[in-house]
PDB file of C-alpha atoms in Angstrom:
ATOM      1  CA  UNK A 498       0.000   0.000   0.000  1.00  0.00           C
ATOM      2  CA  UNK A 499       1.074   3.412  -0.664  1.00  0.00           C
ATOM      3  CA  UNK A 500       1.441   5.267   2.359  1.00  0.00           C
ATOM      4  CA  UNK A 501      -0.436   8.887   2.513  1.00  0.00           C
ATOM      5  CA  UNK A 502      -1.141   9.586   6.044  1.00  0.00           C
ATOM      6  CA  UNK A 503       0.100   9.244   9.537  1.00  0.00           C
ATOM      7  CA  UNK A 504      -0.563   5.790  10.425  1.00  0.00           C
ATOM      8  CA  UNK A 505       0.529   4.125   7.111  1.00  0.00           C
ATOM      9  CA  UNK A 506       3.843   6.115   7.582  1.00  0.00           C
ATOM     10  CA  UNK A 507       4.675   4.939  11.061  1.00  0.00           C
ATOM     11  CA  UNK A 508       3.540   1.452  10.352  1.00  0.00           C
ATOM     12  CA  UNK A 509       5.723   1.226   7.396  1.00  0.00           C
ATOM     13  CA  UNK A 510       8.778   2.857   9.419  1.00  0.00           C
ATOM     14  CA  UNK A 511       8.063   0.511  11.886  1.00  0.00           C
ATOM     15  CA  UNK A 512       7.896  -2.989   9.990  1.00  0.00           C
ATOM     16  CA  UNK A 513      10.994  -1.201   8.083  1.00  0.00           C
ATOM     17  CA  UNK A 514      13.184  -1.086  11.463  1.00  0.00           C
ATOM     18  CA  UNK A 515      11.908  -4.797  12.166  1.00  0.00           C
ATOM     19  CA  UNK A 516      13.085  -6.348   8.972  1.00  0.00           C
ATOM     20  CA  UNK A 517      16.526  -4.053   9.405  1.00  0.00           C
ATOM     21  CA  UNK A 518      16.777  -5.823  12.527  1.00  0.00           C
ATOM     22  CA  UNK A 519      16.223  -9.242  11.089  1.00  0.00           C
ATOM     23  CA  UNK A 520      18.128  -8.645   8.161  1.00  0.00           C
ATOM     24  CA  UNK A 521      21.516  -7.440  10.191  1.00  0.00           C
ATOM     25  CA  UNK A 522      20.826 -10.956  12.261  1.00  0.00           C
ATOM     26  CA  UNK A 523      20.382 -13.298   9.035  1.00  0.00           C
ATOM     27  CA  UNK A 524      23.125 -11.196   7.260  1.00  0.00           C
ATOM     28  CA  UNK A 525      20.429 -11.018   4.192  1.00  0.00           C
ATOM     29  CA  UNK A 526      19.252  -8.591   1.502  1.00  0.00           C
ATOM     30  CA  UNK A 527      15.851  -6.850   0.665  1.00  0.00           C
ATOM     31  CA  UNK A 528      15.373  -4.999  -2.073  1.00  0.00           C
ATOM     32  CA  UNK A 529      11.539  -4.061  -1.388  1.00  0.00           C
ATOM     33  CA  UNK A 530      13.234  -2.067   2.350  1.00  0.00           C
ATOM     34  CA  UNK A 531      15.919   0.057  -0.037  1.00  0.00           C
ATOM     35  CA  UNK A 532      12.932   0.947  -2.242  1.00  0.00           C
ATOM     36  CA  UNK A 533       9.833   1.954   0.461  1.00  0.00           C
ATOM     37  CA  UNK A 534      12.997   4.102   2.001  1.00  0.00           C
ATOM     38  CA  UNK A 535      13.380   5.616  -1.018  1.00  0.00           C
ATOM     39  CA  UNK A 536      10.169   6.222  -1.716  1.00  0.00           C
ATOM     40  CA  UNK A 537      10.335   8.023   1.727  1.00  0.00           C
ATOM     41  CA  UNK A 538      12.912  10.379   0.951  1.00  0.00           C
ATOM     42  CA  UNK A 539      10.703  11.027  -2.592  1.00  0.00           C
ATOM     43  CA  UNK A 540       8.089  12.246  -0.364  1.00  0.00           C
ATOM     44  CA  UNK A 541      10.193  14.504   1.210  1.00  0.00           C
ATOM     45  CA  UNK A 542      11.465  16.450  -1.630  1.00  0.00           C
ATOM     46  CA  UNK A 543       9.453  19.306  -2.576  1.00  0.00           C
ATOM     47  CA  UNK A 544      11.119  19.765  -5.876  1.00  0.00           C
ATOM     48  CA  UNK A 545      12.224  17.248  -8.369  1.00  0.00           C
ATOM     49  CA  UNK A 546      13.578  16.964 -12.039  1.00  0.00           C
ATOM     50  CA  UNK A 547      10.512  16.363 -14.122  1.00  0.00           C
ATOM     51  CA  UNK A 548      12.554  13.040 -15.764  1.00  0.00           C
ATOM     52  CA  UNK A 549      12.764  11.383 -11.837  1.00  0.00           C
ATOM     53  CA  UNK A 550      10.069   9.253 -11.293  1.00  0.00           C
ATOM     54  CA  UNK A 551       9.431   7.546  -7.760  1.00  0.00           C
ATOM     55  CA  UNK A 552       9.421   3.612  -7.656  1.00  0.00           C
ATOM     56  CA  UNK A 553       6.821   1.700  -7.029  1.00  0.00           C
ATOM     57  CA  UNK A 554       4.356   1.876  -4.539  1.00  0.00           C
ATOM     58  CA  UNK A 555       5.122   5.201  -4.199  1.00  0.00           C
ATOM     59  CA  UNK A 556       3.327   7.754  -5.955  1.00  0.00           C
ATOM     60  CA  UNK A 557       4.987  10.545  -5.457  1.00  0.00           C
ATOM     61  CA  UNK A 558       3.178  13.657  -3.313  1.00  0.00           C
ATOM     62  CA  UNK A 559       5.119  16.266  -0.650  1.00  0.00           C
ATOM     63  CA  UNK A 560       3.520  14.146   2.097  1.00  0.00           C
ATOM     64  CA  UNK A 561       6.448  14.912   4.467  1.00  0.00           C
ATOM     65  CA  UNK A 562       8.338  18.057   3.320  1.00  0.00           C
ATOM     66  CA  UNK A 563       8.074  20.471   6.588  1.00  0.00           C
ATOM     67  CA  UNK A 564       6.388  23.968   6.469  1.00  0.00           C
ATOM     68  CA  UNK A 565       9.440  25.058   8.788  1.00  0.00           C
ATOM     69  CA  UNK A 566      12.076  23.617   9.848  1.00  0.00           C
ATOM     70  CA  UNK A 567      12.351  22.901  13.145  1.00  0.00           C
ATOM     71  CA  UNK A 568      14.825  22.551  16.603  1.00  0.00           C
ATOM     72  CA  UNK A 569      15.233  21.136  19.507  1.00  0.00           C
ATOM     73  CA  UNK A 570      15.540  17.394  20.657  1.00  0.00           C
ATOM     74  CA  UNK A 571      14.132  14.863  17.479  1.00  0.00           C
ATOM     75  CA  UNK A 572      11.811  12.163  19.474  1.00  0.00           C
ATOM     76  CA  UNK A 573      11.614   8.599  18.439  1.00  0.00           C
ATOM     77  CA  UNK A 574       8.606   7.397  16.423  1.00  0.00           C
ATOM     78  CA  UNK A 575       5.743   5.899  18.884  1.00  0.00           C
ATOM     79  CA  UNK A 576       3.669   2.538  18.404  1.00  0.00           C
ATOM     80  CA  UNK A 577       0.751   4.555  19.097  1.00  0.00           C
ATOM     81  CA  UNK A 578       1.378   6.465  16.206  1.00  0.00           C
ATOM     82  CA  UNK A 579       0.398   3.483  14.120  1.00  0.00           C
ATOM     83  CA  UNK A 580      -3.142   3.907  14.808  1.00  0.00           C
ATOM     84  CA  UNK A 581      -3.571   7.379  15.457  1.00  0.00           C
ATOM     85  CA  UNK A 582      -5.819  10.062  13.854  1.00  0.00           C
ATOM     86  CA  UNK A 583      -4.380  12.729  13.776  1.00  0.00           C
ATOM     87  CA  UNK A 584      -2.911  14.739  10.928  1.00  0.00           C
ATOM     88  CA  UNK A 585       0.412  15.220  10.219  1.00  0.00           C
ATOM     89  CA  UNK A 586       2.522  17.382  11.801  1.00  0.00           C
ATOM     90  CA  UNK A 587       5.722  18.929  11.206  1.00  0.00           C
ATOM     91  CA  UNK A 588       6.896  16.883  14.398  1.00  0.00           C
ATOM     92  CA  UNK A 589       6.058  14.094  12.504  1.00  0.00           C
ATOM     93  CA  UNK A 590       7.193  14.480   9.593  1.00  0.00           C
ATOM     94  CA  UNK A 591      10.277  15.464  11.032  1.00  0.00           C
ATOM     95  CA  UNK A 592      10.375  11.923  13.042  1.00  0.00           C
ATOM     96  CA  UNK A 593      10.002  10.090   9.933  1.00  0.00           C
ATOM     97  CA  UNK A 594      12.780  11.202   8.348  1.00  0.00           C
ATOM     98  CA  UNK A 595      15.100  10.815  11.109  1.00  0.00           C
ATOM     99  CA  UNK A 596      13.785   7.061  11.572  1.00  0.00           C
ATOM    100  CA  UNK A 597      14.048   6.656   7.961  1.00  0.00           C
ATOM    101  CA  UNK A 598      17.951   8.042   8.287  1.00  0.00           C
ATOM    102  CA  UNK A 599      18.846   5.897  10.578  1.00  0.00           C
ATOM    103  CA  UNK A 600      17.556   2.934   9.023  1.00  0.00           C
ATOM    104  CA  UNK A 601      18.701   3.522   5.820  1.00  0.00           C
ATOM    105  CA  UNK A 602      22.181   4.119   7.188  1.00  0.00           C
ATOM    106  CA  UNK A 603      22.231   0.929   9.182  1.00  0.00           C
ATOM    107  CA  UNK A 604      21.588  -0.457   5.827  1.00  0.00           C
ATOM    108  CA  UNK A 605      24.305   1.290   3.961  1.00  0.00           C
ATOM    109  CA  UNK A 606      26.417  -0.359   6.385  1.00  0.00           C
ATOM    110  CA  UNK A 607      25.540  -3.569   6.692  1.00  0.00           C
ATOM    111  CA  UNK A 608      25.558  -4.157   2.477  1.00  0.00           C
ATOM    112  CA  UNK A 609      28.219  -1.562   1.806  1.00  0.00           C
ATOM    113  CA  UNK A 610      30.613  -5.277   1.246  1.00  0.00           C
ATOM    114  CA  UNK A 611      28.257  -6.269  -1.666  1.00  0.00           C
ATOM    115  CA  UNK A 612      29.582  -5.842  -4.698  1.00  0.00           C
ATOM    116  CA  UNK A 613      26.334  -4.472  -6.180  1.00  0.00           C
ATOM    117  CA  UNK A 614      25.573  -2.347  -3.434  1.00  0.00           C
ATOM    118  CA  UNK A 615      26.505   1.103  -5.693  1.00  0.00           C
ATOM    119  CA  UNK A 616      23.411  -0.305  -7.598  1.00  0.00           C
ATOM    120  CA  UNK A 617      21.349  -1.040  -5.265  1.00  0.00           C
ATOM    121  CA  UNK A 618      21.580   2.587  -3.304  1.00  0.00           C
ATOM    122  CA  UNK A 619      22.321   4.710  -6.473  1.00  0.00           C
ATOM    123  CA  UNK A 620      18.430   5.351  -6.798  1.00  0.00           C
ATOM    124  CA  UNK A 621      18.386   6.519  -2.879  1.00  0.00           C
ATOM    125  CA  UNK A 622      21.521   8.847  -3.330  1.00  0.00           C
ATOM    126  CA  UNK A 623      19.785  10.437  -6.066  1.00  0.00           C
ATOM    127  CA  UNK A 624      16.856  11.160  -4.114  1.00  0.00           C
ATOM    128  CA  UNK A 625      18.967  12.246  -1.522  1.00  0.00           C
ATOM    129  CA  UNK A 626      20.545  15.124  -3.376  1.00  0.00           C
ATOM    130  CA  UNK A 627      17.179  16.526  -3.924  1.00  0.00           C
ATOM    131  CA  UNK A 628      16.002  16.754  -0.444  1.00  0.00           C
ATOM    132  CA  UNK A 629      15.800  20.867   0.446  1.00  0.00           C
ATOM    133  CA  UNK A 630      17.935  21.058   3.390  1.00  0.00           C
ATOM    134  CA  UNK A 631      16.653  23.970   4.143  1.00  0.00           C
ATOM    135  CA  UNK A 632      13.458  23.332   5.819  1.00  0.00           C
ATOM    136  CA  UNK A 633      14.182  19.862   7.384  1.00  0.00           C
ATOM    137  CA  UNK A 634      15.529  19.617  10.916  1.00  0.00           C
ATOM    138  CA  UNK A 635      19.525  20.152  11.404  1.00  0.00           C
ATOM    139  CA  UNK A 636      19.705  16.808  12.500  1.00  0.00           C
ATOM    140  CA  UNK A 637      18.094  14.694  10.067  1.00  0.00           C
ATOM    141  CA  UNK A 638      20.116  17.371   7.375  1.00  0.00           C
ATOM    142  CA  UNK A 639      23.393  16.084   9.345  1.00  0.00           C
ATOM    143  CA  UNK A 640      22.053  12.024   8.871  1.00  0.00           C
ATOM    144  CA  UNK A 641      21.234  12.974   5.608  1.00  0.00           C
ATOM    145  CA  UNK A 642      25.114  14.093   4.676  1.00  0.00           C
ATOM    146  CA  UNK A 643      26.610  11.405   6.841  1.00  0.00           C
ATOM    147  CA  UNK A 644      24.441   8.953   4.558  1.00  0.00           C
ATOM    148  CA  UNK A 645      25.932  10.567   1.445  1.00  0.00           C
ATOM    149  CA  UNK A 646      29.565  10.856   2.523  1.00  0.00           C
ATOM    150  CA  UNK A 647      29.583   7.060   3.926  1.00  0.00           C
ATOM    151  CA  UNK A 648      27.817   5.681   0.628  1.00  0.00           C
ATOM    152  CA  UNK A 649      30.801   7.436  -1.268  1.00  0.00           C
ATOM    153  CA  UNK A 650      33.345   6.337   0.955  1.00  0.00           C
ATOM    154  CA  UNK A 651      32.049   2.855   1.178  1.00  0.00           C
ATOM    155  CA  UNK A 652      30.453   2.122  -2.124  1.00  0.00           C
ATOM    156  CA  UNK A 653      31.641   4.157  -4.381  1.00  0.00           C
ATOM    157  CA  UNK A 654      35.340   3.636  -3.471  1.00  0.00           C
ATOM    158  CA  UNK A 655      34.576   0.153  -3.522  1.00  0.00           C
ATOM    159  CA  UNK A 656      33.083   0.529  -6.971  1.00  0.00           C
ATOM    160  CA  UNK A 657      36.264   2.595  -8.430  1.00  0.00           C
ATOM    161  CA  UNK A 658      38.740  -0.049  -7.167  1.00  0.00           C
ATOM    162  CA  UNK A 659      36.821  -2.900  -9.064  1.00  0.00           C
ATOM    163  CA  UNK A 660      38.031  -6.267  -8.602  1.00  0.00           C
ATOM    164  CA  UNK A 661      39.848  -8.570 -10.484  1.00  0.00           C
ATOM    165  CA  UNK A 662      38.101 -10.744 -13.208  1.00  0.00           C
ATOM    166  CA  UNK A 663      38.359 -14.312 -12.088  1.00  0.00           C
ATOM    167  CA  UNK A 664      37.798 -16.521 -15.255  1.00  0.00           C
ATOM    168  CA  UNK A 665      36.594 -20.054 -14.785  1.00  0.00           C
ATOM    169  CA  UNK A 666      38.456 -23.016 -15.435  1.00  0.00           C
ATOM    170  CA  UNK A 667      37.895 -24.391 -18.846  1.00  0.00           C
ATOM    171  CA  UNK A 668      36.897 -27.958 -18.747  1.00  0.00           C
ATOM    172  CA  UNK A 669      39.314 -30.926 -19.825  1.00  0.00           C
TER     173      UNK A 669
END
């Protein structure tokens, strides 16, 4: 489902920081996570190229670009969240994206060793360039940076020193 409103956010945040969990436990990989994150940080861009499209289920939508940024202390998302009523905030909004950060950079680091992790998060850093600093939170615009710099210390380093080509034995 595509999430539009409070509780579909903070249920999908939440099942999101379960499988991380599971996933840094079985030492697995789940494509579907790396694209509902994205689709997270699509939301939160309030301007995009007109060729960027969002991937599926997203729809696109500035569901959680703030009005203003804001300060102070960022709270953790809560469970009651999931079913609550209430429209979205700034505070909210705000608490998504920080969640969202810190999943998606336990997830850089946990699949940064793959070697087709610069394809797998090359659709996220894209949508992470496009995010307006300016009226997020200072430190979700911190996570955000610290996302960028470790997926082009990790990845793309990884990516530029290549490996060598291991041919296999031909057979007898």
């Amino acid at each position: 489902a595509r999430p539009t409103d409070r509780p579909s956010f903070a249920c999908g945040l939440f099942l999101a920081s379960l499988l991380t969990e599971s996933l840094h436990l079985s030492k697995r990989f789940a494509p579907e996570l790396i694209n509902f994150l994205t689709s997270i940080f699509y939301v939160a861009c309030d301007k995009l190229p007109s060729d960027m499209y969002p991937l599926p289920p997203c729809k696109g939508g500035n569901f959680l670009v703030p009005t203003k940024p804001s300060s102070g202390q960022i709270n953790k998302l809560k469970l009651s969240d999931v079913t609550s009523v209430k429209s979205m905030d700034d505070t909210f909004k705000t608490q998504c994206l920080n969640s969202a950060c810190v999943i998606t950079l336990k997830l850089v680091n946990l699949n940064a060793s793959l070697v087709s992790a610069s394809e797998i998060f090359e659709p996220l850093a894209k949508v992470l360039k496009h995010v307006n600093h300016e009226k997020i939170h200072e430190g979700v615009s911190e996570k955000i940076r610290e996302i960028e710099s470790v997926y082009t210390t990790k990845i793309e380093s990884a990516k530029k020193e290549g490996g060598a080509v291991i041919r296999p034995a031909k057979p007898v």
